[in-house]
XYZ file of C-alpha atoms in Angstrom:
243
model
C -88.908 -124.090 120.709
C -87.081 -122.323 123.489
C -85.714 -123.927 126.635
C -85.710 -122.304 130.063
C -83.884 -123.887 132.987
C -85.356 -123.113 136.395
C -82.779 -122.605 139.128
C -84.051 -123.796 142.489
C -84.397 -121.396 145.373
C -82.348 -123.873 147.360
C -79.672 -126.356 146.410
C -80.698 -129.071 148.834
C -82.244 -131.269 146.167
C -80.120 -132.833 143.460
C -81.211 -132.148 139.865
C -83.722 -134.639 138.501
C -84.600 -135.616 134.966
C -87.658 -133.358 134.914
C -89.066 -131.496 131.925
C -92.243 -129.458 131.534
C -93.881 -128.973 128.145
C -95.895 -125.814 128.457
C -96.642 -122.229 127.604
C -95.665 -119.256 129.799
C -99.167 -117.815 129.262
C -101.001 -121.021 130.172
C -102.423 -120.981 133.714
C -102.391 -124.766 133.600
C -98.662 -124.777 132.837
C -98.170 -122.169 135.560
C -99.733 -124.555 138.076
C -97.061 -127.152 137.348
C -94.267 -124.583 137.562
C -95.513 -123.320 140.924
C -95.759 -126.843 142.361
C -92.231 -127.717 141.243
C -90.883 -124.438 142.594
C -92.540 -125.049 145.959
C -90.818 -128.428 146.120
C -87.487 -126.891 145.003
C -87.291 -129.267 142.050
C -84.940 -128.392 139.193
C -86.697 -128.662 135.841
C -86.345 -127.755 132.212
C -89.201 -125.752 130.696
C -89.768 -126.549 127.038
C -91.947 -123.825 125.580
C -94.647 -124.745 123.090
C -95.435 -122.021 120.562
C -99.189 -121.509 120.190
C -100.933 -122.724 118.048
C -98.303 -125.143 116.685
C -97.560 -128.377 118.557
C -94.205 -130.080 118.730
C -93.660 -133.730 117.940
C -92.635 -134.253 121.557
C -95.966 -132.837 122.778
C -97.988 -134.974 120.358
C -96.021 -138.034 121.408
C -96.247 -137.245 125.120
C -99.956 -136.363 125.175
C -101.552 -138.211 122.240
C -105.031 -138.097 123.817
C -105.569 -134.354 124.339
C -102.495 -133.019 122.484
C -102.173 -130.043 124.833
C -99.973 -128.596 127.556
C -98.897 -129.016 130.226
C -97.045 -132.313 130.240
C -94.576 -133.283 132.938
C -91.870 -135.666 131.764
C -90.156 -137.344 134.704
C -87.542 -139.992 134.013
C -88.760 -140.192 130.425
C -92.367 -140.875 131.473
C -95.067 -138.298 130.594
C -97.833 -137.231 132.987
C -100.696 -135.093 131.618
C -103.374 -132.736 132.991
C -102.289 -129.961 135.349
C -104.083 -131.032 138.532
C -103.030 -134.647 138.051
C -99.456 -133.441 137.618
C -99.621 -131.324 140.786
C -100.782 -134.364 142.773
C -98.005 -136.453 141.219
C -95.406 -133.850 142.198
C -96.690 -133.849 145.770
C -96.486 -137.642 146.001
C -93.059 -138.017 144.370
C -91.113 -135.193 146.011
C -91.974 -135.715 149.652
C -89.048 -133.715 151.060
C -90.687 -130.397 150.217
C -93.794 -128.834 151.796
C -97.022 -130.802 151.457
C -99.337 -129.549 148.724
C -102.388 -131.716 149.355
C -103.845 -131.657 152.888
C -103.044 -134.671 155.049
C -106.594 -134.869 156.447
C -108.836 -136.919 154.116
C -111.792 -134.535 154.417
C -109.665 -131.434 153.797
C -108.058 -133.198 150.839
C -111.460 -134.046 149.382
C -112.644 -130.448 149.798
C -109.515 -129.109 148.106
C -110.101 -131.431 145.131
C -113.780 -130.473 144.971
C -113.084 -126.741 144.833
C -110.221 -127.198 142.385
C -112.641 -128.966 140.032
C -115.115 -126.116 140.592
C -112.463 -123.581 139.579
C -111.880 -125.388 136.284
C -115.573 -125.957 135.576
C -117.063 -122.613 136.611
C -114.448 -119.912 137.176
C -111.926 -120.550 134.391
C -110.599 -117.180 133.152
C -108.364 -118.565 130.424
C -110.312 -117.625 127.303
C -113.316 -119.550 128.591
C -116.969 -118.541 129.001
C -116.249 -116.504 132.145
C -113.890 -114.145 130.341
C -115.876 -114.128 127.103
C -119.063 -113.248 128.978
C -117.379 -110.192 130.472
C -115.743 -109.218 127.183
C -118.840 -109.592 125.030
C -121.166 -107.677 127.351
C -122.253 -104.410 125.724
C -123.888 -101.625 127.695
C -124.068 -101.063 131.428
C -126.964 -103.478 131.972
C -125.268 -106.330 130.148
C -121.972 -105.695 131.937
C -123.731 -105.682 135.293
C -125.446 -108.988 134.502
C -122.171 -110.598 133.353
C -120.325 -109.352 136.420
C -123.116 -110.598 138.697
C -122.782 -114.090 137.250
C -119.012 -114.057 137.735
C -119.290 -112.690 141.264
C -121.674 -115.448 142.297
C -118.883 -117.932 141.626
C -116.248 -115.722 143.219
C -118.331 -115.339 146.391
C -118.551 -119.108 146.697
C -114.751 -119.196 146.571
C -114.611 -116.393 149.147
C -116.611 -118.615 151.491
C -114.463 -121.622 150.577
C -111.350 -119.637 151.477
C -112.748 -118.941 154.948
C -113.556 -122.623 155.482
C -110.494 -124.235 153.888
C -107.984 -121.651 155.070
C -109.382 -121.635 158.616
C -108.397 -118.011 159.158
C -104.845 -118.406 157.869
C -103.034 -116.924 154.857
C -103.823 -119.516 152.197
C -106.408 -122.108 151.222
C -103.771 -124.586 152.396
C -103.432 -122.868 155.768
C -100.045 -121.402 156.631
C -98.530 -122.422 153.308
C -99.596 -122.632 149.659
C -101.563 -125.781 148.960
C -103.427 -127.609 146.213
C -106.388 -125.240 145.931
C -104.097 -122.206 146.077
C -102.256 -123.558 143.048
C -105.474 -124.495 141.245
C -106.956 -121.011 141.573
C -103.682 -119.101 141.641
C -102.671 -120.348 138.218
C -105.405 -118.077 136.868
C -104.190 -115.002 138.746
C -102.596 -113.421 135.671
C -105.717 -114.045 133.609
C -107.993 -112.699 136.330
C -106.004 -109.477 136.500
C -106.084 -109.242 132.709
C -109.863 -109.711 132.762
C -110.173 -106.809 135.192
C -108.039 -104.617 132.940
C -109.865 -105.561 129.727
C -113.358 -105.084 131.127
C -112.606 -102.212 133.515
C -114.412 -104.208 136.198
C -113.175 -105.086 139.679
C -113.508 -108.786 140.428
C -111.425 -109.079 143.588
C -112.279 -106.201 145.898
C -111.009 -105.379 149.379
C -114.574 -104.653 150.520
C -116.628 -107.359 148.782
C -114.058 -110.156 148.765
C -111.552 -109.275 151.503
C -110.394 -112.858 151.942
C -109.558 -113.462 148.283
C -108.218 -109.929 147.865
C -105.625 -110.462 150.592
C -104.955 -114.004 149.446
C -104.188 -112.853 145.881
C -101.597 -110.390 147.162
C -99.910 -112.962 149.414
C -100.004 -115.684 146.793
C -98.683 -113.428 144.038
C -95.823 -112.257 146.263
C -94.586 -115.763 147.077
C -91.085 -116.602 145.846
C -92.382 -119.744 144.092
C -94.257 -117.498 141.648
C -91.268 -115.389 140.626
C -91.156 -115.189 136.813
C -94.097 -117.628 136.573
C -97.329 -115.601 136.557
C -97.384 -113.837 133.151
C -97.438 -110.090 132.644
C -100.922 -108.621 132.239
C -100.074 -107.065 128.867
C -99.070 -110.429 127.398
C -102.248 -112.079 128.667
C -104.440 -109.272 127.296
C -102.821 -109.654 123.887
C -103.474 -113.400 123.822
C -107.017 -113.007 125.187
C -107.901 -110.575 122.408
C -106.511 -112.962 119.822
C -108.530 -115.856 121.227
C -111.675 -113.703 121.331
C -111.222 -112.682 117.694
C -110.700 -116.280 116.676
C -113.834 -117.371 118.566
C -115.942 -114.700 116.839
C -114.585 -115.684 113.446
C -115.709 -119.254 114.033
């Protein structure tokens, strides 16, 4: 197990007893890293080596036995979106992640759940459908299904972002983190399938958003390299076929 210590972009916040059990290639772990970086929280990243699981992980998340887990003051918190909300509530000095307006907050949670249920690119049915499609007709059908979900998010960006840079408005918010954690996997899916998912013409809102989000300082050294994701995706695909 390797240990990586994140150095805050600012030194205004004193170090806290914060650890993250995760994988650099996990979009769910990336969500937690981004949220902590946005809040300028110092943390220790304890890398889990797939597919083995450390005793600390099994002890910290005995229900699902998976990453990410945030350990704050010796207490574990599990599930990426739950952790992001916890971070927002605990470290109030940093920028708000969840919207203050109850309706906007509800909409952000709704679309974040939609991302996990329907648009997950991390080795899930979305990516497998694109990978397994053989022939132009099958590829077109798979891409059409993916794009239906992406277009819904394009519309959600217009409504939630209200014409600004991010789903959260002027700054990165909850839904930005929920979707943005998959940015490395989405780019890998485009490379592996030779298909364009985010397009300046068809999805101008998300296309611009992806560039702005990916360029934010909070994502430095967080979103994994495409080559690493492609390697893992191929391994997961081979394992799925074998089963």
